[in-house]
């Protein structure tokens, strides 16, 4: 089975002992697990106010690895986000940008987020919103960051009903809470968990809204590939979630 | 790969108890290589501190699963230590007679409480392992009834001849692994939470693979994800086999 992974990070997460991989090693690791293409953001962008130098570093590094699609992180709390985004577009064919609202301390319902949404709508670039990086119950005491609230997501989704966006890191109950109220919300499955998960979700969510995300390197890659591989669902649905939906949405 | 799941709740808040649902779970589990599954009971259906009557009803459900699939399910007797010696002994004897092979404790009390003594003595006399729900609850009010790894490890220290299984590696984390060192009668299970990388590798490094048991905590978790966190860990193949199968096989005397 092959995958397009919508939730991969490059770099080191400082609160756990996890493999430190070069870009080349990351690509090999993903290939080993059947992940043919991956949307990758740089972890360092979460911990610095200005993600611009790190985004550029990632874009440059991914040029040698066509299966790794760099996804710049936009910090809307910084004044020059638009100038940076336009510069990235001159460097490469940007498929998506990613937001970490609670790491960078801005709201999805801010004026800047409205401006970004309008810009992305016009340019055809996709938006990924990261909800959380870890289970909040087990955060390192030196860094406690809440997940983006469903209330904030609901307001954002309803403000731009024709704008589809992908969330990474939603828990299963959050997906179920938002599914009917936000038909423009798409989600990865990295944090969604329950016995016979996908069949349960499909009672409420159409299969074209579910995306594969491994959350590598924070999670064990195989745990999320195997979760989908052995899911008791029709093969066609499995293929859509594994790669088809991402291929269409990100125009890969 | 052969698998024994030491931590499962096939019936959860009343769901999953019909014959077709149980048959489906068994079929699906076997398709993933799971040969045996330990039923710990519908432990929270009556709240954190069930009565003797409620315990009997929960354990009867487990016994029903054993009757339907005796080659697949293994029963652990769910007990509430706060009920006192007589009800504990009575329910445990009933379950042992029905073929149960261990004891499950949840959140009726903290594992360091004196009420644990009669139960642990009964476990010792019956040579049954005690699987204790454990979570990182240090400095949290919930610790009164949710055992922290410090508490479960203290229990294992106090009763060195009883095998204690400290549940939820991904719930007690690094500190729990370190607490579990130098306690040969204490095992840990890999159940619950999300498959964050590095933790199982750390457990193998600090404890060795011999005291780690695969567990899922279904239905709260997806079986594929739980298996993948072990098969995808950066540990050697022999360690994976031990964790997924042979450690539990030996511990539960299944051969």
Coordinates of C-alpha atoms in Angstrom, one line a residue:
Chain A
X1 CA 0.0 0.0 0.0
X2 CA 1.3 3.5 -0.8
X3 CA 0.6 6.7 1.1
X4 CA 0.8 10.4 0.7
X5 CA 1.6 11.7 4.1
X6 CA 0.0 15.1 5.0
X7 CA 1.6 15.4 8.5
X8 CA 5.4 15.0 8.6
X9 CA 7.9 17.2 10.4
X10 CA 11.6 17.6 9.9
X11 CA 14.0 18.4 12.7
X12 CA 14.2 17.6 16.4
X13 CA 11.4 17.6 19.0
X14 CA 13.2 18.5 22.1
X15 CA 10.9 16.8 24.7
X16 CA 11.4 13.2 23.7
X17 CA 14.1 10.8 22.6
X18 CA 13.3 10.4 19.0
X19 CA 15.4 9.6 15.9
X20 CA 17.4 12.6 14.5
X21 CA 17.3 12.2 10.8
X22 CA 18.8 14.2 8.0
X23 CA 16.5 15.1 5.1
X24 CA 17.9 12.2 3.2
X25 CA 17.3 9.8 6.1
X26 CA 13.8 11.2 6.5
X27 CA 13.0 10.5 2.9
X28 CA 14.5 6.9 3.1
X29 CA 12.5 6.3 6.3
X30 CA 9.2 7.4 4.7
X31 CA 9.9 5.3 1.6
X32 CA 10.5 2.3 3.7
X33 CA 7.0 2.7 5.0
X34 CA 5.4 3.1 1.6
X35 CA 5.1 6.8 1.9
X36 CA 5.7 8.1 -1.6
X37 CA 5.1 11.7 -1.0
X38 CA 5.1 13.8 2.2
X39 CA 4.2 17.3 3.1
X40 CA 6.9 18.4 5.4
X41 CA 7.3 21.3 7.8
X42 CA 10.3 22.2 10.0
X43 CA 9.9 21.7 13.7
X44 CA 12.2 24.5 14.6
X45 CA 9.6 27.0 13.2
X46 CA 7.5 26.2 16.3
X47 CA 10.1 27.5 18.7
X48 CA 11.3 30.7 17.1
X49 CA 9.3 33.9 16.5
X50 CA 10.4 34.2 12.9
X51 CA 10.0 31.0 11.0
X52 CA 11.4 32.5 7.7
X53 CA 15.0 31.4 7.9
X54 CA 14.0 27.9 8.8
X55 CA 11.4 27.7 6.1
X56 CA 14.0 28.7 3.5
X57 CA 16.4 26.1 4.9
X58 CA 13.7 23.4 4.4
X59 CA 12.7 24.5 0.9
X60 CA 16.4 24.5 -0.1
X61 CA 16.9 21.0 1.4
X62 CA 13.8 19.5 -0.2
X63 CA 14.9 20.6 -3.7
X64 CA 17.1 17.5 -3.9
X65 CA 14.2 15.2 -2.8
X66 CA 11.2 15.5 -5.0
X67 CA 9.1 13.3 -2.8
X68 CA 9.4 15.7 0.1
X69 CA 7.1 18.7 -0.4
X70 CA 8.1 21.6 1.8
X71 CA 5.2 23.3 3.6
X72 CA 6.3 26.7 5.0
X73 CA 5.0 27.6 8.4
X74 CA 3.4 31.0 8.6
X75 CA 3.5 33.0 11.8
X76 CA 0.7 35.4 11.5
X77 CA 1.8 37.2 14.7
X78 CA 4.8 38.5 12.6
X79 CA 4.3 41.6 10.4
X80 CA 6.1 40.3 7.3
X81 CA 4.3 37.0 6.8
X82 CA 3.0 38.0 3.3
X83 CA 6.3 39.2 2.0
X84 CA 7.9 35.9 3.1
X85 CA 5.1 33.8 1.6
X86 CA 5.6 35.5 -1.7
X87 CA 9.3 35.0 -1.5
X88 CA 8.7 31.2 -1.0
X89 CA 6.6 31.1 -4.1
X90 CA 9.6 32.5 -6.0
X91 CA 11.7 29.7 -4.7
X92 CA 9.5 26.7 -5.4
X93 CA 6.0 25.6 -6.3
X94 CA 4.3 26.0 -2.9
X95 CA 1.4 23.5 -2.5
X96 CA 0.4 24.4 1.1
X97 CA 1.3 26.5 4.1
X98 CA 0.9 25.5 7.7
X99 CA -0.3 27.3 10.8
X100 CA 0.5 26.6 14.4
X101 CA -1.9 29.1 16.0
X102 CA -1.3 28.1 19.7
X103 CA 2.5 28.0 19.3
X104 CA 2.6 31.3 17.7
X105 CA -0.1 33.0 19.7
X106 CA -2.5 34.2 17.1
X107 CA -6.2 33.5 16.5
X108 CA -7.7 31.9 13.4
X109 CA -10.3 34.6 13.6
X110 CA -7.8 37.5 13.4
X111 CA -7.7 40.0 10.6
X112 CA -4.4 38.6 9.4
X113 CA -5.9 35.1 9.1
X114 CA -8.7 36.5 7.1
X115 CA -6.1 38.2 4.8
X116 CA -4.2 34.9 4.5
X117 CA -7.3 32.9 3.7
X118 CA -8.2 35.4 0.9
X119 CA -4.6 35.2 -0.4
X120 CA -4.7 31.4 -0.4
X121 CA -8.1 31.2 -2.0
X122 CA -6.9 33.4 -4.9
X123 CA -3.6 31.6 -5.3
X124 CA -4.8 28.1 -5.0
X125 CA -2.4 27.3 -2.2
X126 CA -3.8 25.0 0.5
X127 CA -4.0 25.6 4.2
X128 CA -3.0 23.1 6.9
X129 CA -3.9 24.0 10.5
X130 CA -2.0 22.1 13.2
X131 CA -4.3 21.5 16.2
X132 CA -1.7 19.9 18.5
X133 CA 1.7 18.2 18.5
X134 CA 1.2 15.9 21.5
X135 CA -1.5 14.7 23.8
X136 CA -1.9 17.6 26.2
X137 CA -2.2 15.1 29.2
X138 CA 1.5 14.2 28.7
X139 CA 3.1 17.5 27.8
X140 CA 6.5 18.2 29.3
X141 CA 5.9 20.5 32.2
X142 CA 8.3 23.1 30.7
X143 CA 6.0 23.5 27.6
X144 CA 2.3 23.3 28.0
X145 CA 0.4 24.4 24.9
X146 CA -3.3 23.7 24.5
X147 CA -4.8 22.4 21.3
X148 CA -6.6 24.8 19.1
X149 CA -10.2 24.8 20.4
X150 CA -13.1 23.4 18.4
X151 CA -14.9 26.7 19.0
X152 CA -12.2 28.6 17.2
X153 CA -12.2 26.1 14.3
X154 CA -15.9 26.3 14.0
X155 CA -15.9 30.1 13.8
X156 CA -13.2 30.0 11.2
X157 CA -14.8 27.3 9.1
X158 CA -18.1 29.0 9.1
X159 CA -16.6 32.4 8.3
X160 CA -15.1 31.0 5.0
X161 CA -17.6 28.2 4.1
X162 CA -16.2 27.8 0.5
X163 CA -12.6 27.5 1.7
X164 CA -11.5 23.9 2.4
X165 CA -8.6 23.4 4.8
X166 CA -6.9 20.5 6.4
X167 CA -6.5 20.0 10.2
X168 CA -3.8 17.8 11.6
X169 CA -4.0 16.5 15.1
X170 CA -7.7 16.4 15.8
X171 CA -8.9 13.8 18.3
X172 CA -11.8 11.6 17.2
X173 CA -14.4 13.3 19.4
X174 CA -13.3 16.7 17.9
X175 CA -13.7 15.4 14.4
X176 CA -17.2 14.1 15.2
X177 CA -18.1 17.3 16.9
X178 CA -17.1 19.4 13.9
X179 CA -17.9 17.1 11.0
X180 CA -21.4 18.2 10.3
X181 CA -21.0 21.8 11.3
X182 CA -17.9 22.4 9.2
X183 CA -18.3 20.6 5.8
X184 CA -15.2 22.5 4.6
X185 CA -13.0 21.0 7.3
X186 CA -10.7 18.1 6.3
X187 CA -8.7 16.1 8.8
X188 CA -5.8 13.7 9.1
X189 CA -6.2 10.7 11.3
X190 CA -2.9 10.8 13.3
X191 CA -4.6 11.6 16.7
X192 CA -7.9 9.9 16.0
X193 CA -8.2 6.6 17.7
X194 CA -10.9 4.0 18.6
X195 CA -11.6 0.4 17.7
X196 CA -12.8 0.2 14.1
X197 CA -12.1 4.0 13.9
X198 CA -12.7 4.6 10.2
X199 CA -16.0 2.8 10.0
X200 CA -17.1 4.8 13.0
X201 CA -16.1 8.1 11.4
X202 CA -17.7 7.2 8.1
X203 CA -21.1 7.2 9.7
X204 CA -20.7 11.0 10.1
X205 CA -17.8 12.1 7.8
X206 CA -17.6 11.4 4.0
X207 CA -14.4 9.5 3.0
X208 CA -13.1 12.4 0.9
X209 CA -12.5 14.4 4.0
X210 CA -10.2 11.9 5.7
X211 CA -6.4 12.1 5.1
X212 CA -3.5 10.0 6.0
X213 CA -1.0 11.6 8.4
X214 CA 1.7 9.8 10.2
X215 CA 2.9 12.7 12.5
X216 CA 6.5 11.5 11.9
X217 CA 8.9 11.8 13.8
X218 CA 6.8 12.4 16.9
X219 CA 4.8 9.3 16.4
X220 CA 5.9 5.8 15.3
X221 CA 5.4 5.9 11.5
X222 CA 4.4 2.3 11.3
X223 CA 1.6 2.8 13.9
X224 CA -0.3 5.1 11.6
X225 CA 0.5 3.3 8.3
X226 CA -0.6 -0.1 9.8
X227 CA -3.7 1.5 11.3
X228 CA -4.9 2.3 7.8
X229 CA -3.5 -0.8 6.1
X230 CA -5.5 -3.2 8.3
X231 CA -8.6 -1.1 8.6
X232 CA -11.7 -3.1 7.9
X233 CA -13.0 -0.8 5.1
X234 CA -13.4 -1.1 1.3
X235 CA -10.1 -1.0 -0.6
X236 CA -11.3 2.0 -2.7
X237 CA -12.0 4.0 0.5
X238 CA -8.6 3.0 1.9
X239 CA -6.8 4.2 -1.2
X240 CA -8.6 7.5 -1.1
X241 CA -7.6 8.1 2.5
X242 CA -4.1 6.8 2.0
X243 CA -3.3 8.9 -1.0
X244 CA -6.1 9.8 -3.3
X245 CA -7.6 12.6 -1.3
X246 CA -4.3 14.3 -0.7
X247 CA -3.3 13.9 -4.4
X248 CA -6.5 15.7 -5.4
X249 CA -6.6 18.4 -2.7
X250 CA -2.9 19.4 -2.9
X251 CA -2.8 18.9 -6.7
X252 CA 0.2 16.5 -6.5
Chain B
X1 CA 3.7 -12.1 13.9
X2 CA 2.2 -14.0 16.9
X3 CA 0.5 -11.7 19.4
X4 CA -1.1 -11.9 22.9
X5 CA -3.0 -8.8 23.9
X6 CA -2.7 -8.5 27.7
X7 CA -5.0 -5.5 28.0
X8 CA -8.4 -5.4 26.4
X9 CA -12.0 -4.4 27.2
X10 CA -14.1 -6.2 24.5
X11 CA -17.2 -5.0 26.3
X12 CA -17.0 -1.3 27.1
X13 CA -19.9 0.7 28.7
X14 CA -22.2 -2.1 27.6
X15 CA -21.2 -2.1 24.0
X16 CA -19.7 -5.1 22.2
X17 CA -21.4 -7.8 24.3
X18 CA -23.6 -9.4 21.6
X19 CA -22.4 -12.7 20.1
X20 CA -22.1 -11.2 16.5
X21 CA -20.0 -8.3 17.9
X22 CA -17.8 -10.6 19.9
X23 CA -17.4 -13.0 16.9
X24 CA -16.4 -10.1 14.7
X25 CA -13.8 -8.9 17.1
X26 CA -12.3 -12.4 17.4
X27 CA -12.2 -12.8 13.6
X28 CA -10.6 -9.4 13.0
X29 CA -8.1 -9.8 15.9
X30 CA -7.0 -13.2 14.5
X31 CA -6.5 -11.7 11.1
X32 CA -3.9 -9.5 12.7
X33 CA -2.1 -12.3 14.3
X34 CA -3.7 -12.0 17.8
X35 CA -3.9 -15.5 19.2
X36 CA -5.1 -14.6 22.7
X37 CA -6.7 -11.6 24.3
X38 CA -7.0 -10.9 28.0
X39 CA -10.5 -9.6 28.9
X40 CA -10.3 -7.2 31.8
X41 CA -14.0 -6.5 32.0
X42 CA -16.3 -3.5 31.5
X43 CA -14.5 -1.8 34.4
X44 CA -16.1 1.6 34.5
X45 CA -19.6 0.8 33.6
X46 CA -20.7 1.1 37.2
X47 CA -18.3 4.0 38.1
X48 CA -14.9 3.8 39.8
X49 CA -15.9 1.8 42.8
X50 CA -18.3 -1.0 41.9
X51 CA -20.3 -3.1 44.5
X52 CA -19.8 -6.8 45.0
X53 CA -22.9 -7.4 42.9
X54 CA -21.8 -5.2 40.1
X55 CA -18.4 -6.9 40.1
X56 CA -20.1 -10.3 39.7
X57 CA -22.1 -9.0 36.8
X58 CA -19.0 -7.6 35.0
X59 CA -17.0 -10.8 35.6
X60 CA -20.0 -12.9 34.4
X61 CA -19.8 -11.0 31.1
X62 CA -16.1 -11.9 30.9
X63 CA -17.0 -15.5 31.6
X64 CA -19.5 -15.5 28.8
X65 CA -16.8 -14.4 26.4
X66 CA -14.6 -17.3 27.6
X67 CA -17.5 -19.7 27.0
X68 CA -18.0 -18.4 23.5
X69 CA -14.3 -18.4 22.5
X70 CA -12.3 -20.5 25.1
X71 CA -9.3 -20.7 22.8
X72 CA -9.1 -17.0 22.3
X73 CA -10.1 -15.1 25.4
X74 CA -8.4 -15.2 28.8
X75 CA -10.3 -13.8 31.8
X76 CA -8.9 -11.5 34.5
X77 CA -11.1 -11.1 37.5
X78 CA -12.1 -7.5 38.1
X79 CA -12.0 -6.6 41.8
X80 CA -12.5 -3.6 44.1
X81 CA -10.0 -3.7 47.0
X82 CA -12.1 -1.3 49.1
X83 CA -14.8 -4.0 49.6
X84 CA -12.7 -5.9 52.1
X85 CA -11.3 -9.4 52.5
X86 CA -14.4 -11.5 52.4
X87 CA -16.1 -10.2 49.2
X88 CA -12.7 -10.1 47.5
X89 CA -11.9 -13.7 48.4
X90 CA -15.4 -14.9 47.4
X91 CA -15.4 -13.3 44.0
X92 CA -11.8 -14.3 43.3
X93 CA -12.5 -17.9 44.2
X94 CA -15.6 -17.9 41.9
X95 CA -13.5 -16.5 39.0
X96 CA -10.6 -18.9 39.5
X97 CA -13.0 -21.8 39.4
X98 CA -14.2 -20.4 36.0
X99 CA -10.7 -20.4 34.7
X100 CA -9.6 -16.8 35.1
X101 CA -5.9 -16.3 35.2
X102 CA -5.3 -12.9 36.7
X103 CA -6.7 -9.9 38.7
X104 CA -7.6 -6.5 37.3
X105 CA -7.6 -3.3 39.4
X106 CA -8.8 0.0 38.2
X107 CA -9.4 3.2 40.1
X108 CA -11.4 2.3 43.2
X109 CA -8.3 3.3 45.3
X110 CA -4.6 4.0 45.1
X111 CA -2.3 1.0 44.9
X112 CA -0.4 2.2 48.0
X113 CA -3.5 2.1 50.2
X114 CA -3.6 -0.4 53.1
X115 CA -6.8 -1.9 51.7
X116 CA -4.6 -3.6 49.1
X117 CA -3.2 -6.1 51.6
X118 CA -6.0 -8.7 51.7
X119 CA -6.2 -8.6 47.9
X120 CA -2.5 -9.0 47.4
X121 CA -2.4 -11.9 49.9
X122 CA -5.2 -13.6 47.9
X123 CA -3.3 -13.0 44.7
X124 CA -0.2 -14.5 46.3
X125 CA -2.1 -17.6 47.5
X126 CA -3.7 -18.1 44.1
X127 CA -0.4 -17.3 42.2
X128 CA -2.3 -14.8 40.0
X129 CA -0.8 -11.7 38.4
X130 CA -2.3 -8.3 39.3
X131 CA -2.8 -5.8 36.5
X132 CA -3.1 -2.3 38.0
X133 CA -4.3 0.7 36.0
X134 CA -1.5 3.3 36.3
X135 CA -1.1 6.9 35.0
X136 CA 1.1 9.8 35.6
X137 CA -0.9 11.4 38.4
X138 CA 1.9 12.9 40.6
X139 CA 0.8 16.2 42.1
X140 CA -2.7 15.8 40.7
X141 CA -5.9 15.4 42.9
X142 CA -6.9 12.3 40.9
X143 CA -4.0 10.4 42.5
X144 CA -6.3 9.5 45.4
X145 CA -7.7 6.8 43.2
X146 CA -5.6 6.8 40.1
X147 CA -2.3 5.1 40.9
X148 CA 0.8 6.9 39.8
X149 CA 3.8 4.7 38.8
X150 CA 5.4 5.4 42.2
X151 CA 2.3 3.8 43.8
X152 CA 2.2 0.8 41.6
X153 CA 5.9 0.2 42.0
X154 CA 5.6 0.6 45.7
X155 CA 2.9 -2.1 45.6
X156 CA 5.3 -4.4 43.7
X157 CA 8.0 -3.7 46.3
X158 CA 5.7 -4.5 49.2
X159 CA 4.6 -7.8 47.7
X160 CA 7.7 -9.2 45.9
X161 CA 6.2 -12.6 45.4
X162 CA 3.2 -11.3 43.5
X163 CA 3.6 -10.4 39.8
X164 CA 2.3 -6.9 39.2
X165 CA 1.6 -5.6 35.7
X166 CA 1.7 -1.8 35.6
X167 CA -0.7 -0.8 32.8
X168 CA -0.3 2.0 30.3
X169 CA 3.3 2.6 29.3
X170 CA 2.1 5.6 27.3
X171 CA 0.2 6.9 30.2
X172 CA 3.0 6.7 32.9
X173 CA 5.9 7.6 30.5
X174 CA 9.6 8.0 31.2
X175 CA 9.3 8.4 35.0
X176 CA 7.3 5.2 35.3
X177 CA 9.9 3.3 33.3
X178 CA 12.6 4.5 35.7
X179 CA 10.5 3.7 38.7
X180 CA 10.1 0.2 37.4
X181 CA 13.8 -0.6 37.4
X182 CA 15.1 -3.2 39.8
X183 CA 11.7 -4.7 40.4
X184 CA 11.8 -8.2 38.9
X185 CA 8.2 -8.9 39.8
X186 CA 6.9 -5.9 38.0
X187 CA 5.9 -5.9 34.3
X188 CA 4.7 -3.1 32.2
X189 CA 2.1 -3.2 29.4
X190 CA 2.2 -1.1 26.2
X191 CA -1.4 -0.2 26.2
X192 CA -3.3 3.1 25.7
X193 CA -2.6 6.6 24.5
X194 CA -1.1 7.5 21.1
X195 CA 2.0 5.9 19.6
X196 CA 4.6 8.5 20.4
X197 CA 8.0 7.6 19.2
X198 CA 11.0 6.7 21.4
X199 CA 9.1 5.5 24.5
X200 CA 9.2 1.8 23.9
X201 CA 12.8 2.0 22.8
X202 CA 13.6 3.7 26.2
X203 CA 11.7 1.0 28.1
X204 CA 13.6 -1.7 26.4
X205 CA 16.9 0.1 27.1
X206 CA 16.1 0.6 30.8
X207 CA 14.1 -2.6 31.6
X208 CA 15.1 -5.1 29.0
X209 CA 12.4 -6.6 26.7
X210 CA 11.6 -9.4 29.2
X211 CA 9.3 -7.4 31.4
X212 CA 7.3 -5.6 28.7
X213 CA 3.9 -7.0 27.5
X214 CA 1.9 -6.0 24.5
X215 CA -1.5 -4.5 25.3
X216 CA -4.0 -2.5 23.3
X217 CA -6.7 -1.2 25.6
X218 CA -9.4 -1.7 22.9
X219 CA -11.9 -0.3 22.2
X220 CA -10.3 3.0 23.3
X221 CA -7.5 2.3 20.8
X222 CA -7.3 0.9 17.3
X223 CA -5.6 -2.5 17.1
X224 CA -3.5 -1.7 14.0
X225 CA -2.1 1.4 15.7
X226 CA -1.2 -0.5 18.9
X227 CA 0.5 -3.3 17.0
X228 CA 2.3 -0.9 14.7
X229 CA 3.8 1.0 17.6
X230 CA 5.7 -2.2 18.6
X231 CA 6.5 -3.6 15.1
X232 CA 7.6 -0.1 14.0
X233 CA 9.8 0.6 17.1
X234 CA 13.5 0.8 16.7
X235 CA 14.2 -2.4 18.7
X236 CA 15.4 -5.7 17.5
X237 CA 13.2 -8.5 16.2
X238 CA 13.7 -10.7 19.2
X239 CA 12.5 -8.0 21.5
X240 CA 9.4 -7.4 19.4
X241 CA 8.6 -11.1 19.5
X242 CA 9.0 -11.2 23.3
X243 CA 6.9 -8.1 23.8
X244 CA 4.1 -9.2 21.4
X245 CA 3.9 -12.8 22.4
X246 CA 6.4 -14.8 24.4
X247 CA 6.5 -12.7 27.6
X248 CA 2.8 -13.0 28.1
X249 CA 2.8 -16.6 27.0
X250 CA 5.3 -17.4 29.8
X251 CA 3.7 -15.2 32.4
X252 CA 0.3 -16.7 31.9
X253 CA 1.6 -20.3 31.6
X254 CA -0.2 -20.8 28.3
X255 CA 1.9 -23.6 26.9

